[in-house]
Coordinates of C-alpha atoms and ligand atoms in Angstrom, one line a residue:
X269 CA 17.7 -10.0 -15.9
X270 CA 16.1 -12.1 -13.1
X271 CA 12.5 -12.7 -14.0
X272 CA 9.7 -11.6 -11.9
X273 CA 9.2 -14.6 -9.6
X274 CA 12.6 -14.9 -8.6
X275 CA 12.9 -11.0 -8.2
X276 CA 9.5 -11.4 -6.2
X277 CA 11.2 -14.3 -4.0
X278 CA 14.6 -12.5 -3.1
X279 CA 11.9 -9.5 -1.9
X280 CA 10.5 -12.0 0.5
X281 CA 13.7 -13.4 1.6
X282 CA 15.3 -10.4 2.4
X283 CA 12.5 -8.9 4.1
X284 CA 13.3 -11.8 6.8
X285 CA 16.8 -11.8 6.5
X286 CA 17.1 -8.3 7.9
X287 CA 13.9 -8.0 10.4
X288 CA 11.3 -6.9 8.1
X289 CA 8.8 -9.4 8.3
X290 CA 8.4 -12.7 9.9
X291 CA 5.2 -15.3 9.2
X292 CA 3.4 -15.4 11.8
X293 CA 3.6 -18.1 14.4
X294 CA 6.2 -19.4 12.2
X295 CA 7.3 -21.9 14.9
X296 CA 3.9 -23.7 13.9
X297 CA 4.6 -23.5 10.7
X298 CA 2.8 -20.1 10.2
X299 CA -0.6 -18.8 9.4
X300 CA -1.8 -18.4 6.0
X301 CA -1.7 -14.8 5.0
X302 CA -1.0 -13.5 8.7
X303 CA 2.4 -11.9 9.1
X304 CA 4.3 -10.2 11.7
X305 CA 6.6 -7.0 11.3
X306 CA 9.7 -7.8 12.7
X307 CA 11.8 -5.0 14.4
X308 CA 13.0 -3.0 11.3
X309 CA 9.4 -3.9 9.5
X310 CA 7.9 -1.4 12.5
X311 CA 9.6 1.0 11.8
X312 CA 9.2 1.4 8.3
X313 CA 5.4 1.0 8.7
X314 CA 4.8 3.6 11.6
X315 CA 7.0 6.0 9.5
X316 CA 4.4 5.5 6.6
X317 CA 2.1 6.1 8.6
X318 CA 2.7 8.7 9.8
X319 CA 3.9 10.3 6.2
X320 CA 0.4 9.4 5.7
X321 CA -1.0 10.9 8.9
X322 CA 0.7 14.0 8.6
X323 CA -0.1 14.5 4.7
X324 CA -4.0 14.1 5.3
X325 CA -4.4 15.5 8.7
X326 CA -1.6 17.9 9.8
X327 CA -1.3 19.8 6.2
X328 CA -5.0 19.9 6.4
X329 CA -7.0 22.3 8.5
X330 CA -10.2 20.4 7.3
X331 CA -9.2 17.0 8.2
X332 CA -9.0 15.0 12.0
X333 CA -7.8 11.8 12.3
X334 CA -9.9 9.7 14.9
X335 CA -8.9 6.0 16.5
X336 CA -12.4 4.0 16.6
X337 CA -12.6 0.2 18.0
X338 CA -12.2 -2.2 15.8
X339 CA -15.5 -4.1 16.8
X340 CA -18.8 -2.5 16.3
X341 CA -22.5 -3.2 16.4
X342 CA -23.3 -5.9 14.3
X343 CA -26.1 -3.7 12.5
X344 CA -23.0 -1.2 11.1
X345 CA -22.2 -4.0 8.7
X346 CA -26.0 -4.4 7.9
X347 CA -26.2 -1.2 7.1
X348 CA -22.8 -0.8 5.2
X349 CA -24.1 -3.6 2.9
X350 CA -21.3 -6.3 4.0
X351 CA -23.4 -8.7 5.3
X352 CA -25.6 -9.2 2.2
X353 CA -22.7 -8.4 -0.4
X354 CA -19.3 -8.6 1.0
X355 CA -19.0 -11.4 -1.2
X356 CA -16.0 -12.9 -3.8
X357 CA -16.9 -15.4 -6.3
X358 CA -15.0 -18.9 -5.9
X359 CA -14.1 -21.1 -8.2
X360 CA -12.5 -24.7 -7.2
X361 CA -10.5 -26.4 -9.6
X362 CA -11.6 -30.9 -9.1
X363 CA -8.5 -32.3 -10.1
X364 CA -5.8 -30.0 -7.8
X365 CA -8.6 -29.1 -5.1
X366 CA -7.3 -25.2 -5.0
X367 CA -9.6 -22.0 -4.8
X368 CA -9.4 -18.9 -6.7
X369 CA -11.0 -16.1 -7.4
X370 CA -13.0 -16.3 -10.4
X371 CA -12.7 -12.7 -10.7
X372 CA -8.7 -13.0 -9.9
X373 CA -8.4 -16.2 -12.5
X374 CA -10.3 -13.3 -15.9
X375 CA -7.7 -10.6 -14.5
X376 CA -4.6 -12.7 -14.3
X377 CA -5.6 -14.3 -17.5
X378 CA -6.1 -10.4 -19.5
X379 CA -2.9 -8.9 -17.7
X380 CA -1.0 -11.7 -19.6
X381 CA -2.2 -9.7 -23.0
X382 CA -1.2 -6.8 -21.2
X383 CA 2.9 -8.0 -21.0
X384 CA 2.3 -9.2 -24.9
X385 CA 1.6 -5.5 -26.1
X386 CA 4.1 -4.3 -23.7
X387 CA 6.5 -6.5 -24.8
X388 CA 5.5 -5.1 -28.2
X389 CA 6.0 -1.6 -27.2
X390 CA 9.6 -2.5 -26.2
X391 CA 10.2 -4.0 -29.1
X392 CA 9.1 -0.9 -31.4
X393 CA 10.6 1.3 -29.3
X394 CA 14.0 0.1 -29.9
X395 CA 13.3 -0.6 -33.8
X396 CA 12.0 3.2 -33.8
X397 CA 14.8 4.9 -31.5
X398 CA 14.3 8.4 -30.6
X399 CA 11.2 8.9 -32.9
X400 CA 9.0 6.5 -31.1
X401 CA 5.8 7.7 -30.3
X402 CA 4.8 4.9 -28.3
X403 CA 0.5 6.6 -28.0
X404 CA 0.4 6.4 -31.5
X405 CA 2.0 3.0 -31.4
X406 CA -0.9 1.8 -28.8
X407 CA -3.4 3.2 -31.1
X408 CA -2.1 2.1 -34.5
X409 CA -0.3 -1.2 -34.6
X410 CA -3.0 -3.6 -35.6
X411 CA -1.8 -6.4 -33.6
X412 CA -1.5 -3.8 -30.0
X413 CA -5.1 -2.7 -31.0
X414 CA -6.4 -6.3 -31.2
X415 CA -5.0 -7.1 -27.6
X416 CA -6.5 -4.1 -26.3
X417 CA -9.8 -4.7 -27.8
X418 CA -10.1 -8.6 -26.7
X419 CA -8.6 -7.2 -23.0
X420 CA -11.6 -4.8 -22.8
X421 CA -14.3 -7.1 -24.1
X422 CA -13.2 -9.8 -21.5
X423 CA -13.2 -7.2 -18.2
X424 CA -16.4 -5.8 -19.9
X425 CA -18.5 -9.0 -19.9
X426 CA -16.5 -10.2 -16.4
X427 CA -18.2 -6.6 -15.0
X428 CA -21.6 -6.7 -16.1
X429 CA -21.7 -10.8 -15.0
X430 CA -20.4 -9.8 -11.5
X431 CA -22.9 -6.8 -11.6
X432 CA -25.8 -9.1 -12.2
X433 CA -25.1 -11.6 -10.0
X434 CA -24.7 -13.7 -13.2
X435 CA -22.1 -16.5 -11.6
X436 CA -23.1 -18.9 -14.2
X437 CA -22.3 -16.6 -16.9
X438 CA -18.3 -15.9 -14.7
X439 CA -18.2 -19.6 -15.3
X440 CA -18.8 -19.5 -19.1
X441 CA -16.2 -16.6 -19.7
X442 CA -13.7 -19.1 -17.6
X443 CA -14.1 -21.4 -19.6
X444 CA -14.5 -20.0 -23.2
X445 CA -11.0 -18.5 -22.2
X446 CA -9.7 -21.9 -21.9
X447 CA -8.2 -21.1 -18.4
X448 CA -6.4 -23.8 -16.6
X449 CA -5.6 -23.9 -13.5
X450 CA -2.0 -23.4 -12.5
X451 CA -1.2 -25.9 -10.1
X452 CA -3.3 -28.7 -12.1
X453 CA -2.9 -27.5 -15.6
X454 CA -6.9 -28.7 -16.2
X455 CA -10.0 -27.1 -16.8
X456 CA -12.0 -28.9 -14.9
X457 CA -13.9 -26.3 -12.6
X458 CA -16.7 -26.2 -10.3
X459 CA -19.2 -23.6 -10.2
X460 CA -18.7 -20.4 -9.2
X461 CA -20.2 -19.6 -5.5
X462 CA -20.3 -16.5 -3.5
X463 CA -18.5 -16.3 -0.3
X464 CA -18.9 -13.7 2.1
X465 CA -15.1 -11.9 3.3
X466 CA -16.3 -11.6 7.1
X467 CA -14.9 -12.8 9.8
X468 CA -17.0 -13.8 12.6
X469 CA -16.4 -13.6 16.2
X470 CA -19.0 -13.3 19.8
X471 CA -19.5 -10.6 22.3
X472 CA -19.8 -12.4 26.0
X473 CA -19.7 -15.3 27.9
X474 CA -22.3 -17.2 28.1
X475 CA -23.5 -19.0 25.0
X476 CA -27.4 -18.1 25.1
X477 CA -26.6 -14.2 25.6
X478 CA -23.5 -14.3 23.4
X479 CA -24.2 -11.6 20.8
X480 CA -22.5 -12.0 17.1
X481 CA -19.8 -9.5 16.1
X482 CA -17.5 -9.1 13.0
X483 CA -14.0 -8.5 13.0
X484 CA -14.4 -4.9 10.7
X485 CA -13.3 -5.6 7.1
X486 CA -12.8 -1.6 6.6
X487 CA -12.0 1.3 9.1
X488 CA -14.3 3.2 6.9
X489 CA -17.4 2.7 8.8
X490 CA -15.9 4.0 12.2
X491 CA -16.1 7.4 10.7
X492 CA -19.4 7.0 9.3
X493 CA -21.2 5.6 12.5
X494 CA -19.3 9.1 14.7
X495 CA -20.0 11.5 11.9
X496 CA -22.1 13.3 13.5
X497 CA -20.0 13.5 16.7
X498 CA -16.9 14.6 15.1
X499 CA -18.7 17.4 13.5
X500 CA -20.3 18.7 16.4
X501 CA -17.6 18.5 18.8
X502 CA -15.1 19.8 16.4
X503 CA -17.0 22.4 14.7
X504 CA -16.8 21.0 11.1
X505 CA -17.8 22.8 8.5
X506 CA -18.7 21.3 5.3
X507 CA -16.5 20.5 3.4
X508 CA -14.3 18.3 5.4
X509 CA -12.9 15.2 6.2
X510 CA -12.4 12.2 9.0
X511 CA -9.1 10.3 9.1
X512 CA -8.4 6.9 10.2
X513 CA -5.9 3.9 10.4
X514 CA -6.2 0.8 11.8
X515 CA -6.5 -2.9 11.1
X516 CA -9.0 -4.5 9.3
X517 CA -10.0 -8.2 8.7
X518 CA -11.1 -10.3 5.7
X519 CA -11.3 -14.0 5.4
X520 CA -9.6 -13.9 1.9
X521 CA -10.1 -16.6 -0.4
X522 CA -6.3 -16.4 -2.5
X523 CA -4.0 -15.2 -0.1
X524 CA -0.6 -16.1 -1.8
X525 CA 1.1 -12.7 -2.6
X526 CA 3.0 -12.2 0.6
X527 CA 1.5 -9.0 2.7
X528 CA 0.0 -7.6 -0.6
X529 CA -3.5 -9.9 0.5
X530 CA -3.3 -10.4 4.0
X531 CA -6.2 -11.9 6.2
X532 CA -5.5 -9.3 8.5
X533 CA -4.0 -6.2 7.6
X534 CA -4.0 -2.6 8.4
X535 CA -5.5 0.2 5.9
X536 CA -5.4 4.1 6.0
X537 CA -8.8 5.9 5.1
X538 CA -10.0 9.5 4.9
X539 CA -13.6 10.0 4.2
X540 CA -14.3 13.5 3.0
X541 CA -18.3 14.8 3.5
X542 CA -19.0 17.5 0.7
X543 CA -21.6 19.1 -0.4
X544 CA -24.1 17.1 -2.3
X545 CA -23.6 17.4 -6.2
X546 CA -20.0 18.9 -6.0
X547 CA -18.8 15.2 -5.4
X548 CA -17.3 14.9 -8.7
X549 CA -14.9 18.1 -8.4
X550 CA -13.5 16.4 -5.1
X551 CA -13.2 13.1 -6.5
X552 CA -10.7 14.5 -9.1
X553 CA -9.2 16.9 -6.3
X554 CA -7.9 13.5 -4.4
X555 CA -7.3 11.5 -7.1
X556 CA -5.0 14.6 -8.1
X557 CA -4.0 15.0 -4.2
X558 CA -3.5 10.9 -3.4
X559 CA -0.9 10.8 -6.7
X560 CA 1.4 13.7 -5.7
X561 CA 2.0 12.2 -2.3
X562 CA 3.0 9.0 -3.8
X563 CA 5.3 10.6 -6.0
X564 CA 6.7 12.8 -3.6
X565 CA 8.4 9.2 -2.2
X566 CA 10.0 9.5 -5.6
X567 CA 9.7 5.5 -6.7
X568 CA 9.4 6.8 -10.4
X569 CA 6.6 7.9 -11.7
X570 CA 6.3 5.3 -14.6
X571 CA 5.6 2.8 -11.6
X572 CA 1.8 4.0 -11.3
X573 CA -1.6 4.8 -13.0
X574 CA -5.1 5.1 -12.5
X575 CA -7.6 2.3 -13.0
X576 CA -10.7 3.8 -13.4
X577 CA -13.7 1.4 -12.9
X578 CA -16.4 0.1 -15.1
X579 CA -17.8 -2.4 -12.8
X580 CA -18.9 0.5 -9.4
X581 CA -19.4 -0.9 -6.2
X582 CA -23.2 -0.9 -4.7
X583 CA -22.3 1.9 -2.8
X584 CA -20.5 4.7 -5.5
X585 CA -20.8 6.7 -8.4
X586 CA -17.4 6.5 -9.3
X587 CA -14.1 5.0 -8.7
X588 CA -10.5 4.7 -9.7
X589 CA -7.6 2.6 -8.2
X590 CA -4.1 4.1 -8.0
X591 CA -2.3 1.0 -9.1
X592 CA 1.6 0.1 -8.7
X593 CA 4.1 -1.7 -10.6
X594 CA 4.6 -4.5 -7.7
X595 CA 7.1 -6.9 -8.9
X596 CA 4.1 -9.4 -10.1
X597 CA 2.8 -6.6 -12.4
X598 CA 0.5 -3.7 -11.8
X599 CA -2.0 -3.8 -8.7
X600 CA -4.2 -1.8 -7.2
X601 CA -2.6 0.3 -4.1
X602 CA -5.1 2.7 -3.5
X603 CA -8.6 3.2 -3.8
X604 CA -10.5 6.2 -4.4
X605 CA -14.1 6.3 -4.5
X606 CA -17.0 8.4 -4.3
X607 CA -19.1 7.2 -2.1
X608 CA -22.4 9.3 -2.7
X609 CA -24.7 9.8 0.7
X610 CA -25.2 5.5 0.7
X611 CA -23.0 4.9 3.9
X612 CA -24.8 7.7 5.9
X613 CA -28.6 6.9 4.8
X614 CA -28.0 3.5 5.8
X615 CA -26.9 4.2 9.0
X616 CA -29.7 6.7 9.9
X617 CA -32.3 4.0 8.1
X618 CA -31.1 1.4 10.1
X619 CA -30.2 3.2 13.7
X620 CA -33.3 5.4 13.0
X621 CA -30.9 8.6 14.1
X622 CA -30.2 11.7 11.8
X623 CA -27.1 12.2 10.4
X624 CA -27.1 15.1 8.9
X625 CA -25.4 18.4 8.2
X626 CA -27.2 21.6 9.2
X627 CA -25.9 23.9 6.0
X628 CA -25.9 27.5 7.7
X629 CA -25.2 29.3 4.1
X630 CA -27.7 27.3 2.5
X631 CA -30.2 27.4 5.7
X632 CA -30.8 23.6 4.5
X633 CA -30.1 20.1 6.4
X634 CA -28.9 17.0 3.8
X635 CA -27.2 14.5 4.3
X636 CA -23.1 14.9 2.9
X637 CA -21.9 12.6 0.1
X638 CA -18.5 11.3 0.7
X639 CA -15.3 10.7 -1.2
X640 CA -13.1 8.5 0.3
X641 CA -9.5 7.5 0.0
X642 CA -8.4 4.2 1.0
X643 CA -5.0 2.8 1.1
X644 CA -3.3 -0.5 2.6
X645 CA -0.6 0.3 4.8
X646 CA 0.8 -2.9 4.0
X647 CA 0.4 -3.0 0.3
X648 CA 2.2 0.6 0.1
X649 CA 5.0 -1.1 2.8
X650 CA 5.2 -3.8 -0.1
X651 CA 4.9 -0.8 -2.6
X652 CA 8.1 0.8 -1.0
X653 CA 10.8 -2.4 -0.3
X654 CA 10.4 -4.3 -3.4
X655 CA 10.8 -1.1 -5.1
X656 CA 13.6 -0.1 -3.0
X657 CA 15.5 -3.9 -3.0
X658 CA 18.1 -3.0 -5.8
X659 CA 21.0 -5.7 -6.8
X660 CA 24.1 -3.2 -8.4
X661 CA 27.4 -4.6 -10.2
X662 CA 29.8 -2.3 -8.8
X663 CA 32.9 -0.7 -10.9
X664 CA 35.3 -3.8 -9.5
X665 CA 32.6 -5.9 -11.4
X666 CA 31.3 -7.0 -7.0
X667 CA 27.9 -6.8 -6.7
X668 CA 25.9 -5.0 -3.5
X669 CA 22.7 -5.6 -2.6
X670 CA 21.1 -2.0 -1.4
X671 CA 17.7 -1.4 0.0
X672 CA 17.3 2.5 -1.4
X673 CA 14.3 3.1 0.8
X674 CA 13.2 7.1 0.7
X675 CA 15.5 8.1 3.6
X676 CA 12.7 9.8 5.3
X677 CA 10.8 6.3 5.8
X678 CA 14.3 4.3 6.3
X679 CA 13.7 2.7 10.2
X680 CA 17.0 3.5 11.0
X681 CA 18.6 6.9 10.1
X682 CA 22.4 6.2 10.5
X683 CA 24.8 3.6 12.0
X684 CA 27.8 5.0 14.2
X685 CA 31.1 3.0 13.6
X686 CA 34.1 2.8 15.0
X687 CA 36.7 1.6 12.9
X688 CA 38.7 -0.5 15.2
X689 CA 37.7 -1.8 18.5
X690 CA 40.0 0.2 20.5
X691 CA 42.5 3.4 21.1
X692 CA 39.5 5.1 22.3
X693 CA 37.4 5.2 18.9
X694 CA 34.6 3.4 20.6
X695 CA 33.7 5.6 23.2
X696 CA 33.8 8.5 20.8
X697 CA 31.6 6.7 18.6
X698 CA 29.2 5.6 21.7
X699 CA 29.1 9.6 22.5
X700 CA 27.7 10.5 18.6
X701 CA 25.1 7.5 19.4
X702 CA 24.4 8.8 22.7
X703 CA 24.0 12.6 21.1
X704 CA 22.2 11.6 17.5
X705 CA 19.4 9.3 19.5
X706 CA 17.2 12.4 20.9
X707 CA 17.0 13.1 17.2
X708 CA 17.3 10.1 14.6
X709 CA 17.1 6.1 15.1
X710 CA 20.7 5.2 15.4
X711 CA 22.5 2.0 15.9
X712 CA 26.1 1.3 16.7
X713 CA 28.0 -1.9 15.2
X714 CA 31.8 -2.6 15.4
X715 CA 31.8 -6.2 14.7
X716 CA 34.2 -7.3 11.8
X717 CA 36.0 -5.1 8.9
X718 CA 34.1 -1.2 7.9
X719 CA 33.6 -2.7 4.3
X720 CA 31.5 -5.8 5.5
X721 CA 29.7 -3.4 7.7
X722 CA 28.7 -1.0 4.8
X723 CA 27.2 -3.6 3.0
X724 CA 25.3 -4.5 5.5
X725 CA 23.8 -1.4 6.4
X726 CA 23.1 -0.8 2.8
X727 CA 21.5 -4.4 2.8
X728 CA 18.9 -3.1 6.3
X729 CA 18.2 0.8 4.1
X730 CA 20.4 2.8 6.6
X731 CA 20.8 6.2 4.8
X732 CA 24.0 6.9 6.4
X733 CA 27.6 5.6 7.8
X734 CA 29.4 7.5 10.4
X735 CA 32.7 6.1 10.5
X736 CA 34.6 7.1 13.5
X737 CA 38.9 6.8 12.8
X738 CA 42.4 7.7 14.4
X739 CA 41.6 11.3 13.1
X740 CA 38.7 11.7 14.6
X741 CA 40.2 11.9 18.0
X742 CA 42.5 14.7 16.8
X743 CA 40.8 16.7 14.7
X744 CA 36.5 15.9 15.8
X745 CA 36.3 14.6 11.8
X746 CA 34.2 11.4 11.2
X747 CA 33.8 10.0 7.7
X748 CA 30.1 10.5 6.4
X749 CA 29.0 7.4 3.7
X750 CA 25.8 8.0 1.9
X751 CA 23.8 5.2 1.2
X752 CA 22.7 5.7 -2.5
X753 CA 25.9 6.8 -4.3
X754 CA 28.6 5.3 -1.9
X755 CA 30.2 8.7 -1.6
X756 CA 31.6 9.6 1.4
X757 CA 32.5 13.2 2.7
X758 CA 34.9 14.3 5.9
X759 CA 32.6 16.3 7.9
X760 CA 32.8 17.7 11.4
X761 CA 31.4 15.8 14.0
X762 CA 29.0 18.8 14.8
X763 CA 27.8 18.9 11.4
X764 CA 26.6 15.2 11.2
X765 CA 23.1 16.4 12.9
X766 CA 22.4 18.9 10.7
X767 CA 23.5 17.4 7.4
X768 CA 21.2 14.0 8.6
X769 CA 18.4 16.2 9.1
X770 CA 18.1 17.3 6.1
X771 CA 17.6 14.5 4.5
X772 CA 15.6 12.9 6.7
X773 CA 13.7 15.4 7.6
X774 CA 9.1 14.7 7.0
X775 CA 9.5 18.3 6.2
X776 CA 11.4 18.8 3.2
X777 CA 9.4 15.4 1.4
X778 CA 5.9 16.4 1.9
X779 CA 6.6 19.7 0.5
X780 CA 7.5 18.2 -2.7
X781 CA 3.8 17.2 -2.8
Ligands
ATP827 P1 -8.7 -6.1 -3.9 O1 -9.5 -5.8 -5.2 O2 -7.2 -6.2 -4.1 O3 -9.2 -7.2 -3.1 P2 -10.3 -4.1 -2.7 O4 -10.7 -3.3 -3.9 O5 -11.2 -5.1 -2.1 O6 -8.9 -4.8 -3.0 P3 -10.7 -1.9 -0.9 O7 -11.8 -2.5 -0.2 O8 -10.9 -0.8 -1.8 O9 -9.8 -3.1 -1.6 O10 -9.6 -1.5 0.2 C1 -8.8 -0.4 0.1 C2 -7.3 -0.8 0.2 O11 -7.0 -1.7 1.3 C3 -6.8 -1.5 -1.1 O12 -6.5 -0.6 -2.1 C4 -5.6 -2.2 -0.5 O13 -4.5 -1.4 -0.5 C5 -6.0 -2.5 0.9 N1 -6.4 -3.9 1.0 C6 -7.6 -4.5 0.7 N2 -7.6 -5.8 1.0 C7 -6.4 -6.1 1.5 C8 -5.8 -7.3 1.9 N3 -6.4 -8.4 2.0 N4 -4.5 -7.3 2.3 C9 -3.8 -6.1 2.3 N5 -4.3 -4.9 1.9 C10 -5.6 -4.9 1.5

């Protein structure tokens, strides 16, 4: 089996190859961590999107989605706490002159004692066949237990040094760890500084009157800052929720994994205002909600957990991260926190405006606590096609390389073609186009032998081939390929519609939520 760089590479490849995602300004030689979606790489992520979209805010009658600008008054970041503590600890290594993330360097280094117990758990599990019990294996086998315990020692003094403010200490733990740096292979480090994720930019012309702005490093505080005007205008009751998604901005200092840490990238947020005290019963109600709409996608749900936080941000009580098997490990995907009433007092400290909820069972004002879900749109794109990029030996020992994307996200639904270039199986195939595109994303191709073509629909994620022949004229048959299992069906040419729909269909996914 390939390992994981080289699976992680052909993911990266293939996503340009076949118009997923290009660097950005590539013919300079690109930006670091900036990438464009290319023409299929749209299309997946608006159908995300709007899988996302329609999950949170057309399922629910308590939830709207809003659209707010991505610049703001510089005080909303004040007030949110990012100016004073939007901060990552750096670490520069003197002999290769690279950056990390001190924080990034501890994790790497315990999620390599992760892959030792789980190579461990593989290994048992074949020794022990069907009577494996692989939680009492975790809990028993002195060596497993040892690995656990040094893993949670390590993130438990790495949590309470970054809680503190204790960089020095961050330093130490590097150190004591023996960690080297990758490209240099040395320990010589610098100290660890704090460095703030902002980017800055100016509002106006003229130097003296110029005011300073920030590029928003979360949607989240566009909901906070119109809480009050959502709820009026909309009638809101308590308890309900604000939708969002849109780009967001953060100078990152590692940027290397492809779109999964982008310096600009595009997130999906729902802040939900409850009831004060009865935050902890909606936390585990979307932690619980968030999970079955990523399984409904069906990537296997032995590709994801919850990492629930020791280390809480300033502004929550509690937190968990819905993590993914990317193919560099597991990562965080998704982040659920409970964000207490902090992002609402601050703005009614700081714009001296009330923003609170006038309880009419309770005859009380307060100001709502918030849970929040917050996804990257691009991390979950990421999410989906590495998952999806499969390599399969076929039965004649040839290999295909298939992009199984759920076919309700796939950018292109089916591909109409005609098996030769002539004897009037073009037009008829033109017609299907011309009929299917009101519906479904369609494309038409007719260059070189149906085979070749196949393969490379299944190489682009196309769920389906209609393949138009001799017959077709006489009888309105087309040949049907699916995707997945290579099987392919004589239908009639009225059928295709229906038959497509079904499978593509927003509709029959969600409900498996
Ligand atoms: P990380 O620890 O990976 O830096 P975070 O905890 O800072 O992420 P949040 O602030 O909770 O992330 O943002 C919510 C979601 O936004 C994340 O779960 C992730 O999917 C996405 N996200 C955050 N930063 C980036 C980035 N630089 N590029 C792409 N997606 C991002």
């Amino acid at each position: 089996m390939a390992n994981q760089e080289d699976i992680f590479k052909k993911v990266i490849s293939h996503a340009k190859e076949y118009g997923y995602i290009f660097q950005s300004s590539e013919i300079y030689d690109g930006l670091s961590a900036v990438y464009d979606y290319a023409q299929n790489g749209a299309e997946l992520k608006k159908n995300i999107r709007e899988y996302w979209w329609r999950a949170m805010v057309q399922l629910n009658k308590n939830i709207v989605g809003i659209d707010a600008a991505i610049l703001m008054h510089p005080t909303t970041w004040k007030a949110s706490g990012h100016v004073d503590a939007f901060n990552d600890p750096l670490i520069d290594n003197k002999d290769s002159k690279k950056r990390y993330r001190a924080d990034v360097l501890v994790e790497d280094y315990t999620a390599k004692i992760e892959s030792k117990i789980e190579k461990e758990v593989k290994k048992a599990a074949k020794r022990f066949g069907d009577s494996f019990d692989k939680a009492q294996f975790l809990t028993t086998n002195q060596r497993v237990v040892e690995y656990q315990k040094k893993i949670d020692a390590i993130l438990k003094r790495l949590g309470k040094s970054l809680e503190n403010e204790d960089l020095a200490d961050v330093k130490a733990l590097i150190e004591e760890l023996g960690i080297v740096c990758p490209v240099s292979g040395s320990t010589n480090w610098t100290d660890v500084k704090q460095f703030n994720l902002m980017f800055g930019t100016k509002l106006g012309a003229s130097a003296d009157s110029a005011m300073d702005l920030y590029l928003r490093p979360e949607t989240a505080q566009g909901i906070f800052v119109n809480f009050l005007n959502v709820q009026k205008t909309g009638r809101m009751k308590i308890p309900f929720g604000i939708a969002q998604t849109g780009k967001a901005f953060r100078n990152e200092i590692v940027a290397r994994q492809f779109i999964f840490r982008m310096r600009e990238f595009e997130q999906m947020e729902m802040q939900f205002f409850v009831k004060p005290g009865s935050q902890k019963e909606w936390y585990e109600a979307w932690k619980e909600n968030r999970m079955k709409w990523h399984l409904s996608l069906g990537l296997g749900e032995e590709n994801y957990r919850f990492h629930d936080h020791e280390k809480l941000a300033h502004y929550a009580d509690a937190a968990t991260d819905i993590e993914f098997r990317f193919p560099f490990g597991f990562k965080e995907l998704e982040g659920i926190h409970s964000r207490t009433d902090f992002d609402l007092s601050a703005h009614e400290k700081h714009s001296g405006k009330k923003l609170q909820y006038f309880d009419h069972e309770m005859n009380e004002s307060y100001v709502p606590y918030v849970v929040e879900t917050s996804i990257g749109l691009d991390r979950m794109f990421l999410a989906i096609f590495s998952h999806s990029l499969q390599e399969e030996t076929l039965e004649n020992n040839t290999t295909r390389t298939v992009l199984k994307l759920p076919a309700v996200l796939a950018p292109t639904k089916a591909a109409v073609l005609p098996l030769v270039k002539k004897d009037g199986l073009p037009e008829v195939a033109h017609q299907i186009v011309e009929d299917l595109k009101w519906d479904f994303n369609v494309v038409y191709d007719e260059k070189d032998a149906v085979g070749r073509r196949y393969r490379r629909q299944d190489a682009v994620g196309t769920p389906f081939c209609i393949t138009v022949d001799h017959q077709s004229l006489e009888d309105q048959t087309v040949t049907l390929r699916h995707r997945d299992t290579m099987e392919q069906q004589r239908v009639a040419i009225s059928e295709v519609k229906g038959i497509i729909s079904k499978e593509v269909d927003m509709k029959s996914w969600l409900i498996k939520m």
